[in-house]
Amino acid sequence: MVPNREPELAVTSAVPYSFCSQPHSLLARPKYRTSCDAAQTEKEPVRYGNLMYDPRVVRGNALSLRLLPQITEPNPLEVKRKRDAQKRVLARKLTKEHIRPGTPEPVKGRQHVHVQTELYLEEISDRIIEVDGECQTDEFLDRPPTPLFIPAKTGKDIATQIEEGELFDFDIEVKPILEVLIGKTVEQALLEVMEEEELAQLWSHQRAYAELRNAEFAELQRLEEQDRRIREEKERRRLEHLEKLRKQKETAEKIAARAFAQRYLADLIPSVFNNLHDSGFFYDPIERDIETEFLPWLMSEVEETLQRKVLGRTMLDSLIRTVVEKRLDAFSHPPPSDQTEAAAEEPRPTDAAPQVSGESDAADQPV
């Protein structure tokens, strides 16, 4: 329950809204609920349920102590400022390294060697010297303080007292040293000049050898190309000769086959024509027309004429028979006396018979 404010403490609507607390970013809170593991609960901040025991609650005068908000995420401006400072330090260090004079590059043919310049010389070896030592000490003794490490000396220190003027006179003793240095320098220069001349001669020999090798390689390519052309020409002519022989052989075979065919067909063609003529494949069109058209028509006409002739004879025979039957009937029944005289006057049957035979003769005549 939020307590109601007193009327005198209420802010009038005329006064604009103001916020007294300093704005700050919200605390980072995970999106999902984490599992309740013992290890994670120890790492995560303790969530207090009672305000009396919450250390985040300020006790006493709140105006005297101003707590800064707990910022889990770094400020981008502060991170950028630190990066700029690191970049400036790195740039200053690189500048110092460039400004510091270094050892000049060695002359061609020489190289730098690392030399010890420490006070105490130490023998350098690939294998560290190992020594086994044993000692017996009393029990339960305090460990003495560790002494300062000083590397063991490997050489021998020898001291010599040299008074002023006993060592050498610089003006006198420097002459042989200078002569040696100058002689060595001149000798080195001569050696370098001779080496350069030798290198120049080697390069000239290499160029001459390269030119000779290129010329020989070009000549070898020319000879190989010429040999290839000769082989191709030889192969082409061999193929042309084989093609020519093949055509000649084919032509000879065709001529022989033609002669054999002519010799074989010389007697075959007349016999074939004779057989075809005997079989009726070759005929006279007029004779074939007479045989197929005229003779069948003539036979049909003759047959029709014969049928009419037979029909006429049959009819004539039937008439004759009828007349004979009537005469036979008449003669079988004697007529009366008054009809006998009339019958004597009629023509006899023998007179009509010649006429009938004449008709039959006329019917037997060909058309």
mmCIF file of C-alpha atoms in Angstrom:
data_model
loop_
_atom_site.group_PDB
_atom_site.id
_atom_site.type_symbol
_atom_site.label_atom_id
_atom_site.label_comp_id
_atom_site.label_asym_id
_atom_site.label_seq_id
_atom_site.Cartn_x
_atom_site.Cartn_y
_atom_site.Cartn_z
ATOM 1 C CA MET A 1 0.000 0.000 0.000
ATOM 2 C CA VAL A 2 1.396 3.394 -1.028
ATOM 3 C CA PRO A 3 0.587 6.036 1.612
ATOM 4 C CA ASN A 4 -1.334 9.051 0.497
ATOM 5 C CA ARG A 5 0.637 12.287 0.539
ATOM 6 C CA GLU A 6 -0.351 15.260 2.591
ATOM 7 C CA PRO A 7 -2.268 17.928 0.756
ATOM 8 C CA GLU A 8 0.397 20.527 1.498
ATOM 9 C CA LEU A 9 3.103 18.330 -0.036
ATOM 10 C CA ALA A 10 1.212 17.726 -3.252
ATOM 11 C CA VAL A 11 2.760 19.383 -6.289
ATOM 12 C CA THR A 12 0.550 21.713 -8.200
ATOM 13 C CA SER A 13 -0.145 21.081 -11.838
ATOM 14 C CA ALA A 14 1.515 24.346 -12.792
ATOM 15 C CA VAL A 15 4.988 23.118 -11.723
ATOM 16 C CA PRO A 16 6.668 21.049 -14.498
ATOM 17 C CA TYR A 17 7.688 17.439 -13.780
ATOM 18 C CA SER A 18 11.288 16.961 -12.703
ATOM 19 C CA PHE A 19 13.389 13.880 -11.831
ATOM 20 C CA CYS A 20 15.993 14.206 -9.081
ATOM 21 C CA SER A 21 17.871 10.923 -9.520
ATOM 22 C CA GLN A 22 20.751 10.755 -11.978
ATOM 23 C CA PRO A 23 19.865 8.607 -14.991
ATOM 24 C CA HIS A 24 21.832 5.381 -15.349
ATOM 25 C CA SER A 25 21.672 2.216 -17.421
ATOM 26 C CA LEU A 26 19.678 -0.759 -16.242
ATOM 27 C CA LEU A 27 21.356 -3.802 -14.835
ATOM 28 C CA ALA A 28 21.967 -6.679 -17.218
ATOM 29 C CA ARG A 29 19.450 -9.390 -16.561
ATOM 30 C CA PRO A 30 19.319 -12.703 -18.406
ATOM 31 C CA LYS A 31 16.429 -13.313 -20.719
ATOM 32 C CA TYR A 32 15.667 -16.835 -19.439
ATOM 33 C CA ARG A 33 15.526 -18.216 -15.920
ATOM 34 C CA THR A 34 18.711 -19.970 -14.902
ATOM 35 C CA SER A 35 18.829 -23.385 -13.276
ATOM 36 C CA CYS A 36 19.205 -23.512 -9.500
ATOM 37 C CA ASP A 37 22.672 -25.087 -9.245
ATOM 38 C CA ALA A 38 24.845 -24.739 -6.161
ATOM 39 C CA ALA A 39 27.852 -23.572 -8.187
ATOM 40 C CA GLN A 40 25.835 -20.926 -10.028
ATOM 41 C CA THR A 41 24.165 -19.655 -6.874
ATOM 42 C CA GLU A 42 27.603 -18.996 -5.390
ATOM 43 C CA LYS A 43 28.650 -16.930 -8.430
ATOM 44 C CA GLU A 44 25.404 -14.992 -8.742
ATOM 45 C CA PRO A 45 24.704 -12.110 -6.344
ATOM 46 C CA VAL A 46 22.564 -12.965 -3.338
ATOM 47 C CA ARG A 47 19.045 -11.703 -3.636
ATOM 48 C CA TYR A 48 17.923 -10.422 -0.239
ATOM 49 C CA GLY A 49 14.312 -10.630 0.632
ATOM 50 C CA ASN A 50 14.460 -8.322 3.683
ATOM 51 C CA LEU A 51 15.384 -4.660 3.285
ATOM 52 C CA MET A 52 16.882 -4.565 6.778
ATOM 53 C CA TYR A 53 19.682 -6.941 5.744
ATOM 54 C CA ASP A 54 20.131 -5.761 2.175
ATOM 55 C CA PRO A 55 23.602 -4.125 1.905
ATOM 56 C CA ARG A 56 22.453 -2.067 -1.040
ATOM 57 C CA VAL A 57 20.146 -0.030 1.205
ATOM 58 C CA VAL A 58 21.922 3.098 2.498
ATOM 59 C CA ARG A 59 21.678 3.586 6.258
ATOM 60 C CA GLY A 60 22.034 6.944 7.878
ATOM 61 C CA ASN A 61 21.979 10.288 6.099
ATOM 62 C CA ALA A 62 21.190 9.642 2.479
ATOM 63 C CA LEU A 63 22.419 13.087 1.429
ATOM 64 C CA SER A 64 25.972 12.605 2.750
ATOM 65 C CA LEU A 65 26.763 9.491 0.729
ATOM 66 C CA ARG A 66 26.099 9.228 -2.949
ATOM 67 C CA LEU A 67 26.296 5.761 -4.246
ATOM 68 C CA LEU A 68 27.293 5.196 -7.840
ATOM 69 C CA PRO A 69 25.085 2.916 -9.800
ATOM 70 C CA GLN A 70 26.394 -0.595 -10.320
ATOM 71 C CA ILE A 71 27.527 -0.748 -13.909
ATOM 72 C CA THR A 72 27.981 -4.188 -15.296
ATOM 73 C CA GLU A 73 28.723 -3.097 -18.835
ATOM 74 C CA PRO A 74 31.805 -0.929 -19.519
ATOM 75 C CA ASN A 75 31.298 2.639 -20.593
ATOM 76 C CA PRO A 76 31.954 3.011 -24.352
ATOM 77 C CA LEU A 77 33.620 6.399 -23.863
ATOM 78 C CA GLU A 78 35.970 5.017 -21.232
ATOM 79 C CA VAL A 79 36.835 2.012 -23.428
ATOM 80 C CA LYS A 80 37.534 4.307 -26.364
ATOM 81 C CA ARG A 81 39.707 6.561 -24.178
ATOM 82 C CA LYS A 82 41.755 3.567 -23.006
ATOM 83 C CA ARG A 83 42.243 2.315 -26.539
ATOM 84 C CA ASP A 84 43.425 5.745 -27.687
ATOM 85 C CA ALA A 85 45.906 5.850 -24.785
ATOM 86 C CA GLN A 86 47.235 2.390 -25.700
ATOM 87 C CA LYS A 87 47.594 3.421 -29.327
ATOM 88 C CA ARG A 88 49.522 6.556 -28.319
ATOM 89 C CA VAL A 89 51.868 4.527 -26.071
ATOM 90 C CA LEU A 90 52.479 1.990 -28.865
ATOM 91 C CA ALA A 91 53.132 4.762 -31.395
ATOM 92 C CA ARG A 92 55.578 6.475 -28.991
ATOM 93 C CA LYS A 93 57.398 3.163 -28.462
ATOM 94 C CA LEU A 94 57.668 2.535 -32.205
ATOM 95 C CA THR A 95 58.938 6.080 -32.718
ATOM 96 C CA LYS A 96 61.634 5.557 -30.094
ATOM 97 C CA GLU A 97 62.700 2.334 -31.733
ATOM 98 C CA HIS A 98 62.987 4.094 -35.111
ATOM 99 C CA ILE A 99 64.883 7.038 -33.629
ATOM 100 C CA ARG A 100 67.358 4.865 -31.658
ATOM 101 C CA PRO A 101 70.457 4.299 -33.780
ATOM 102 C CA GLY A 102 71.037 0.669 -34.580
ATOM 103 C CA THR A 103 73.937 -1.335 -35.840
ATOM 104 C CA PRO A 104 74.629 -0.730 -39.542
ATOM 105 C CA GLU A 105 74.141 -3.547 -41.973
ATOM 106 C CA PRO A 106 77.177 -5.818 -42.442
ATOM 107 C CA VAL A 107 79.335 -5.488 -45.517
ATOM 108 C CA LYS A 108 78.792 -8.029 -48.271
ATOM 109 C CA GLY A 109 80.662 -11.189 -47.316
ATOM 110 C CA ARG A 110 80.554 -10.477 -43.573
ATOM 111 C CA GLN A 111 78.046 -10.996 -40.839
ATOM 112 C CA HIS A 112 77.342 -9.781 -37.300
ATOM 113 C CA VAL A 113 78.260 -12.052 -34.383
ATOM 114 C CA HIS A 114 76.719 -11.794 -30.921
ATOM 115 C CA VAL A 115 79.442 -11.177 -28.312
ATOM 116 C CA GLN A 116 79.059 -11.170 -24.547
ATOM 117 C CA THR A 117 79.658 -7.790 -22.942
ATOM 118 C CA GLU A 118 78.764 -8.687 -19.350
ATOM 119 C CA LEU A 119 81.139 -8.223 -16.454
ATOM 120 C CA TYR A 120 81.488 -11.918 -15.791
ATOM 121 C CA LEU A 121 82.118 -14.091 -18.848
ATOM 122 C CA GLU A 122 80.080 -17.223 -19.028
ATOM 123 C CA GLU A 123 80.812 -20.194 -21.158
ATOM 124 C CA ILE A 124 77.955 -20.815 -23.607
ATOM 125 C CA SER A 125 77.159 -24.377 -24.529
ATOM 126 C CA ASP A 126 74.181 -26.185 -25.962
ATOM 127 C CA ARG A 127 73.952 -28.552 -22.988
ATOM 128 C CA ILE A 128 73.531 -27.212 -19.496
ATOM 129 C CA ILE A 129 76.045 -28.620 -17.083
ATOM 130 C CA GLU A 130 74.340 -30.679 -14.447
ATOM 131 C CA VAL A 131 75.992 -31.611 -11.175
ATOM 132 C CA ASP A 132 74.536 -33.892 -8.522
ATOM 133 C CA GLY A 133 75.355 -33.021 -4.930
ATOM 134 C CA GLU A 134 74.267 -34.519 -1.652
ATOM 135 C CA CYS A 135 74.277 -33.123 1.877
ATOM 136 C CA GLN A 136 72.970 -34.070 5.251
ATOM 137 C CA THR A 137 71.274 -31.380 7.335
ATOM 138 C CA ASP A 138 69.627 -31.286 10.681
ATOM 139 C CA GLU A 139 65.907 -31.698 10.819
ATOM 140 C CA PHE A 140 63.443 -28.932 11.552
ATOM 141 C CA LEU A 141 65.821 -26.106 10.723
ATOM 142 C CA ASP A 142 64.604 -22.796 9.444
ATOM 143 C CA ARG A 143 65.356 -22.105 5.842
ATOM 144 C CA PRO A 144 67.998 -19.412 5.489
ATOM 145 C CA PRO A 145 67.289 -16.460 3.233
ATOM 146 C CA THR A 146 67.949 -17.090 -0.422
ATOM 147 C CA PRO A 147 71.242 -15.452 -1.382
ATOM 148 C CA LEU A 148 71.571 -13.269 -4.449
ATOM 149 C CA PHE A 149 72.271 -15.319 -7.537
ATOM 150 C CA ILE A 150 75.670 -14.680 -9.002
ATOM 151 C CA PRO A 151 76.684 -16.768 -12.003
ATOM 152 C CA ALA A 152 79.833 -18.782 -11.548
ATOM 153 C CA LYS A 153 82.951 -17.618 -13.298
ATOM 154 C CA THR A 154 84.229 -19.846 -16.013
ATOM 155 C CA GLY A 155 87.534 -18.083 -16.706
ATOM 156 C CA LYS A 156 90.433 -16.886 -14.592
ATOM 157 C CA ASP A 157 90.925 -13.317 -13.394
ATOM 158 C CA ILE A 158 94.485 -12.046 -13.765
ATOM 159 C CA ALA A 159 95.475 -8.536 -12.826
ATOM 160 C CA THR A 160 98.466 -6.666 -14.207
ATOM 161 C CA GLN A 161 99.752 -3.263 -13.202
ATOM 162 C CA ILE A 162 100.576 -1.142 -16.214
ATOM 163 C CA GLU A 163 102.090 2.256 -15.667
ATOM 164 C CA GLU A 164 101.625 5.188 -17.986
ATOM 165 C CA GLY A 165 103.816 4.833 -21.047
ATOM 166 C CA GLU A 166 104.686 1.205 -20.464
ATOM 167 C CA LEU A 167 102.068 -0.247 -22.796
ATOM 168 C CA PHE A 168 102.743 1.382 -26.131
ATOM 169 C CA ASP A 169 103.158 4.735 -27.917
ATOM 170 C CA PHE A 170 100.059 5.396 -29.918
ATOM 171 C CA ASP A 171 101.734 7.364 -32.709
ATOM 172 C CA ILE A 172 104.362 4.674 -33.187
ATOM 173 C CA GLU A 173 102.305 1.573 -32.533
ATOM 174 C CA VAL A 174 99.349 2.699 -34.601
ATOM 175 C CA LYS A 175 101.308 2.643 -37.870
ATOM 176 C CA PRO A 176 101.510 -1.158 -38.232
ATOM 177 C CA ILE A 177 97.905 -1.447 -37.163
ATOM 178 C CA LEU A 178 96.887 1.118 -39.766
ATOM 179 C CA GLU A 179 99.062 -0.615 -42.345
ATOM 180 C CA VAL A 180 97.398 -3.907 -41.541
ATOM 181 C CA LEU A 181 93.939 -2.340 -41.660
ATOM 182 C CA ILE A 182 94.667 -0.508 -44.909
ATOM 183 C CA GLY A 183 96.295 -3.614 -46.399
ATOM 184 C CA LYS A 184 93.366 -5.762 -45.377
ATOM 185 C CA THR A 185 90.933 -3.173 -46.754
ATOM 186 C CA VAL A 186 92.810 -2.921 -50.056
ATOM 187 C CA GLU A 187 93.095 -6.700 -50.235
ATOM 188 C CA GLN A 188 89.379 -7.044 -49.534
ATOM 189 C CA ALA A 189 88.628 -4.400 -52.156
ATOM 190 C CA LEU A 190 90.826 -6.229 -54.677
ATOM 191 C CA LEU A 191 89.144 -9.485 -53.823
ATOM 192 C CA GLU A 192 85.745 -7.877 -54.275
ATOM 193 C CA VAL A 193 86.832 -6.347 -57.621
ATOM 194 C CA MET A 194 88.193 -9.701 -58.774
ATOM 195 C CA GLU A 195 85.018 -11.390 -57.617
ATOM 196 C CA GLU A 196 82.954 -8.854 -59.546
ATOM 197 C CA GLU A 197 85.091 -9.414 -62.658
ATOM 198 C CA GLU A 198 84.752 -13.163 -62.215
ATOM 199 C CA LEU A 199 80.995 -12.805 -61.809
ATOM 200 C CA ALA A 200 80.884 -10.621 -64.943
ATOM 201 C CA GLN A 201 82.833 -13.279 -66.867
ATOM 202 C CA LEU A 202 80.547 -15.984 -65.530
ATOM 203 C CA TRP A 203 77.512 -13.968 -66.602
ATOM 204 C CA SER A 204 79.009 -13.412 -70.061
ATOM 205 C CA HIS A 205 79.712 -17.155 -70.343
ATOM 206 C CA GLN A 206 76.166 -17.867 -69.193
ATOM 207 C CA ARG A 207 74.766 -15.470 -71.793
ATOM 208 C CA ALA A 208 76.912 -17.038 -74.524
ATOM 209 C CA TYR A 209 75.882 -20.519 -73.380
ATOM 210 C CA ALA A 210 72.224 -19.461 -73.295
ATOM 211 C CA GLU A 211 72.478 -18.004 -76.819
ATOM 212 C CA LEU A 212 74.198 -21.163 -78.091
ATOM 213 C CA ARG A 213 71.617 -23.354 -76.364
ATOM 214 C CA ASN A 214 68.750 -21.286 -77.818
ATOM 215 C CA ALA A 215 70.308 -21.521 -81.282
ATOM 216 C CA GLU A 216 70.723 -25.289 -80.931
ATOM 217 C CA PHE A 217 67.176 -25.599 -79.606
ATOM 218 C CA ALA A 218 65.851 -23.574 -82.569
ATOM 219 C CA GLU A 219 67.869 -25.750 -84.983
ATOM 220 C CA LEU A 220 66.545 -28.881 -83.237
ATOM 221 C CA GLN A 221 62.975 -27.603 -83.586
ATOM 222 C CA ARG A 222 63.580 -26.823 -87.274
ATOM 223 C CA LEU A 223 64.991 -30.321 -87.906
ATOM 224 C CA GLU A 224 62.117 -31.926 -85.977
ATOM 225 C CA GLU A 225 59.604 -29.915 -88.014
ATOM 226 C CA GLN A 226 61.372 -30.874 -91.253
ATOM 227 C CA ASP A 227 61.388 -34.541 -90.208
ATOM 228 C CA ARG A 228 57.692 -34.312 -89.329
ATOM 229 C CA ARG A 229 56.874 -32.787 -92.732
ATOM 230 C CA ILE A 230 58.908 -35.499 -94.504
ATOM 231 C CA ARG A 231 57.149 -38.248 -92.535
ATOM 232 C CA GLU A 232 53.744 -36.713 -93.257
ATOM 233 C CA GLU A 233 54.582 -36.397 -96.976
ATOM 234 C CA LYS A 234 55.823 -40.005 -97.040
ATOM 235 C CA GLU A 235 52.683 -41.232 -95.300
ATOM 236 C CA ARG A 236 50.481 -39.200 -97.649
ATOM 237 C CA ARG A 237 52.210 -40.576 -100.766
ATOM 238 C CA ARG A 238 52.031 -44.127 -99.364
ATOM 239 C CA LEU A 239 48.304 -43.704 -98.827
ATOM 240 C CA GLU A 240 47.896 -42.258 -102.331
ATOM 241 C CA HIS A 241 49.810 -45.245 -103.817
ATOM 242 C CA LEU A 242 47.656 -47.694 -101.830
ATOM 243 C CA GLU A 243 44.510 -45.879 -102.985
ATOM 244 C CA LYS A 244 45.765 -46.000 -106.588
ATOM 245 C CA LEU A 245 46.489 -49.738 -106.331
ATOM 246 C CA ARG A 246 43.084 -50.313 -104.770
ATOM 247 C CA LYS A 247 41.358 -48.446 -107.598
ATOM 248 C CA GLN A 248 43.376 -50.341 -110.230
ATOM 249 C CA LYS A 249 42.474 -53.650 -108.609
ATOM 250 C CA GLU A 250 38.841 -52.635 -108.395
ATOM 251 C CA THR A 251 38.839 -51.544 -112.048
ATOM 252 C CA ALA A 252 40.446 -54.837 -113.150
ATOM 253 C CA GLU A 253 37.890 -56.794 -111.144
ATOM 254 C CA LYS A 254 35.041 -54.806 -112.719
ATOM 255 C CA ILE A 255 36.447 -55.390 -116.252
ATOM 256 C CA ALA A 256 36.850 -59.124 -115.567
ATOM 257 C CA ALA A 257 33.336 -59.332 -114.129
ATOM 258 C CA ARG A 258 31.938 -57.470 -117.145
ATOM 259 C CA ALA A 259 33.741 -59.780 -119.600
ATOM 260 C CA PHE A 260 32.609 -62.865 -117.693
ATOM 261 C CA ALA A 261 29.032 -61.560 -117.603
ATOM 262 C CA GLN A 262 29.082 -60.837 -121.336
ATOM 263 C CA ARG A 263 30.519 -64.305 -122.076
ATOM 264 C CA TYR A 264 27.997 -65.950 -119.771
ATOM 265 C CA LEU A 265 25.025 -63.992 -121.081
ATOM 266 C CA ALA A 266 25.981 -64.386 -124.749
ATOM 267 C CA ASP A 267 24.039 -67.732 -125.058
ATOM 268 C CA LEU A 268 21.648 -67.012 -122.218
ATOM 269 C CA ILE A 269 19.766 -64.111 -123.783
ATOM 270 C CA PRO A 270 18.631 -65.942 -126.992
ATOM 271 C CA SER A 271 17.542 -69.017 -125.016
ATOM 272 C CA VAL A 272 15.611 -66.833 -122.585
ATOM 273 C CA PHE A 273 13.875 -65.022 -125.445
ATOM 274 C CA ASN A 274 13.029 -68.328 -127.090
ATOM 275 C CA ASN A 275 11.589 -69.712 -123.871
ATOM 276 C CA LEU A 276 9.573 -66.567 -123.329
ATOM 277 C CA HIS A 277 8.329 -66.655 -126.912
ATOM 278 C CA ASP A 278 7.370 -70.317 -126.538
ATOM 279 C CA SER A 279 5.630 -69.569 -123.273
ATOM 280 C CA GLY A 280 3.527 -66.898 -124.948
ATOM 281 C CA PHE A 281 5.039 -63.763 -123.463
ATOM 282 C CA PHE A 282 5.738 -62.391 -126.984
ATOM 283 C CA TYR A 283 2.618 -62.488 -129.327
ATOM 284 C CA ASP A 284 1.084 -60.787 -132.375
ATOM 285 C CA PRO A 285 -1.501 -58.215 -131.216
ATOM 286 C CA ILE A 286 -3.726 -58.781 -134.320
ATOM 287 C CA GLU A 287 -3.684 -62.524 -133.877
ATOM 288 C CA ARG A 288 -4.322 -62.142 -130.138
ATOM 289 C CA ASP A 289 -7.233 -59.771 -130.907
ATOM 290 C CA ILE A 290 -8.715 -62.281 -133.403
ATOM 291 C CA GLU A 291 -8.304 -65.113 -130.922
ATOM 292 C CA THR A 292 -9.756 -63.215 -127.952
ATOM 293 C CA GLU A 293 -12.402 -61.056 -129.621
ATOM 294 C CA PHE A 294 -13.459 -62.303 -133.101
ATOM 295 C CA LEU A 295 -13.411 -66.062 -132.674
ATOM 296 C CA PRO A 296 -15.538 -66.082 -129.495
ATOM 297 C CA TRP A 297 -18.097 -63.830 -131.193
ATOM 298 C CA LEU A 298 -18.134 -66.062 -134.295
ATOM 299 C CA MET A 299 -18.600 -69.198 -132.217
ATOM 300 C CA SER A 300 -21.445 -67.594 -130.284
ATOM 301 C CA GLU A 301 -23.167 -66.581 -133.548
ATOM 302 C CA VAL A 302 -22.712 -70.053 -135.068
ATOM 303 C CA GLU A 303 -24.088 -71.656 -131.946
ATOM 304 C CA GLU A 304 -27.054 -69.341 -132.007
ATOM 305 C CA THR A 305 -27.720 -70.169 -135.686
ATOM 306 C CA LEU A 306 -27.474 -73.889 -134.968
ATOM 307 C CA GLN A 307 -29.905 -73.476 -132.097
ATOM 308 C CA ARG A 308 -32.388 -71.747 -134.427
ATOM 309 C CA LYS A 309 -31.926 -74.501 -137.021
ATOM 310 C CA VAL A 310 -32.533 -77.186 -134.398
ATOM 311 C CA LEU A 311 -35.562 -75.271 -133.193
ATOM 312 C CA GLY A 312 -36.917 -75.122 -136.772
ATOM 313 C CA ARG A 313 -36.396 -78.840 -137.307
ATOM 314 C CA THR A 314 -38.099 -79.590 -134.005
ATOM 315 C CA MET A 315 -41.098 -77.482 -134.935
ATOM 316 C CA LEU A 316 -41.218 -79.079 -138.414
ATOM 317 C CA ASP A 317 -41.090 -82.563 -136.899
ATOM 318 C CA SER A 318 -43.938 -81.676 -134.523
ATOM 319 C CA LEU A 319 -46.068 -80.355 -137.432
ATOM 320 C CA ILE A 320 -45.365 -83.434 -139.518
ATOM 321 C CA ARG A 321 -46.303 -85.646 -136.643
ATOM 322 C CA THR A 322 -49.502 -83.781 -136.075
ATOM 323 C CA VAL A 323 -50.500 -84.099 -139.738
ATOM 324 C CA VAL A 324 -49.606 -87.773 -139.823
ATOM 325 C CA GLU A 325 -51.688 -88.422 -136.736
ATOM 326 C CA LYS A 326 -54.648 -86.640 -138.266
ATOM 327 C CA ARG A 327 -54.310 -88.576 -141.515
ATOM 328 C CA LEU A 328 -53.989 -91.777 -139.595
ATOM 329 C CA ASP A 329 -57.204 -90.989 -137.747
ATOM 330 C CA ALA A 330 -58.886 -90.127 -140.961
ATOM 331 C CA PHE A 331 -57.896 -93.318 -142.661
ATOM 332 C CA SER A 332 -58.787 -95.408 -139.658
ATOM 333 C CA HIS A 333 -62.452 -94.215 -139.858
ATOM 334 C CA PRO A 334 -63.932 -94.707 -143.362
ATOM 335 C CA PRO A 335 -65.883 -91.612 -144.495
ATOM 336 C CA PRO A 336 -69.357 -91.769 -146.050
ATOM 337 C CA SER A 337 -69.817 -92.055 -149.789
ATOM 338 C CA ASP A 338 -70.641 -88.468 -150.434
ATOM 339 C CA GLN A 339 -67.357 -87.399 -148.787
ATOM 340 C CA THR A 340 -65.215 -89.793 -150.821
ATOM 341 C CA GLU A 341 -65.612 -87.817 -153.962
ATOM 342 C CA ALA A 342 -64.753 -84.631 -152.210
ATOM 343 C CA ALA A 343 -61.661 -86.224 -150.798
ATOM 344 C CA ALA A 344 -60.605 -87.378 -154.247
ATOM 345 C CA GLU A 345 -60.549 -83.875 -155.431
ATOM 346 C CA GLU A 346 -58.239 -82.620 -152.564
ATOM 347 C CA PRO A 347 -54.476 -82.831 -153.077
ATOM 348 C CA ARG A 348 -52.695 -85.858 -151.819
ATOM 349 C CA PRO A 349 -50.380 -85.816 -148.837
ATOM 350 C CA THR A 350 -47.490 -86.821 -150.988
ATOM 351 C CA ASP A 351 -47.748 -83.545 -152.822
ATOM 352 C CA ALA A 352 -47.133 -81.545 -149.609
ATOM 353 C CA ALA A 353 -44.144 -83.623 -148.507
ATOM 354 C CA PRO A 354 -41.684 -82.344 -151.132
ATOM 355 C CA GLN A 355 -42.473 -78.834 -150.094
ATOM 356 C CA VAL A 356 -41.638 -79.632 -146.505
ATOM 357 C CA SER A 357 -38.355 -81.248 -147.534
ATOM 358 C CA GLY A 358 -37.502 -78.144 -149.517
ATOM 359 C CA GLU A 359 -38.020 -76.037 -146.468
ATOM 360 C CA SER A 360 -35.789 -78.313 -144.450
ATOM 361 C CA ASP A 361 -33.138 -78.098 -147.166
ATOM 362 C CA ALA A 362 -33.456 -74.352 -147.059
ATOM 363 C CA ALA A 363 -33.076 -74.466 -143.311
ATOM 364 C CA ASP A 364 -29.923 -76.656 -143.644
ATOM 365 C CA GLN A 365 -28.206 -74.092 -145.856
ATOM 366 C CA PRO A 366 -25.618 -71.962 -144.007
ATOM 367 C CA VAL A 367 -26.318 -68.325 -143.364
#
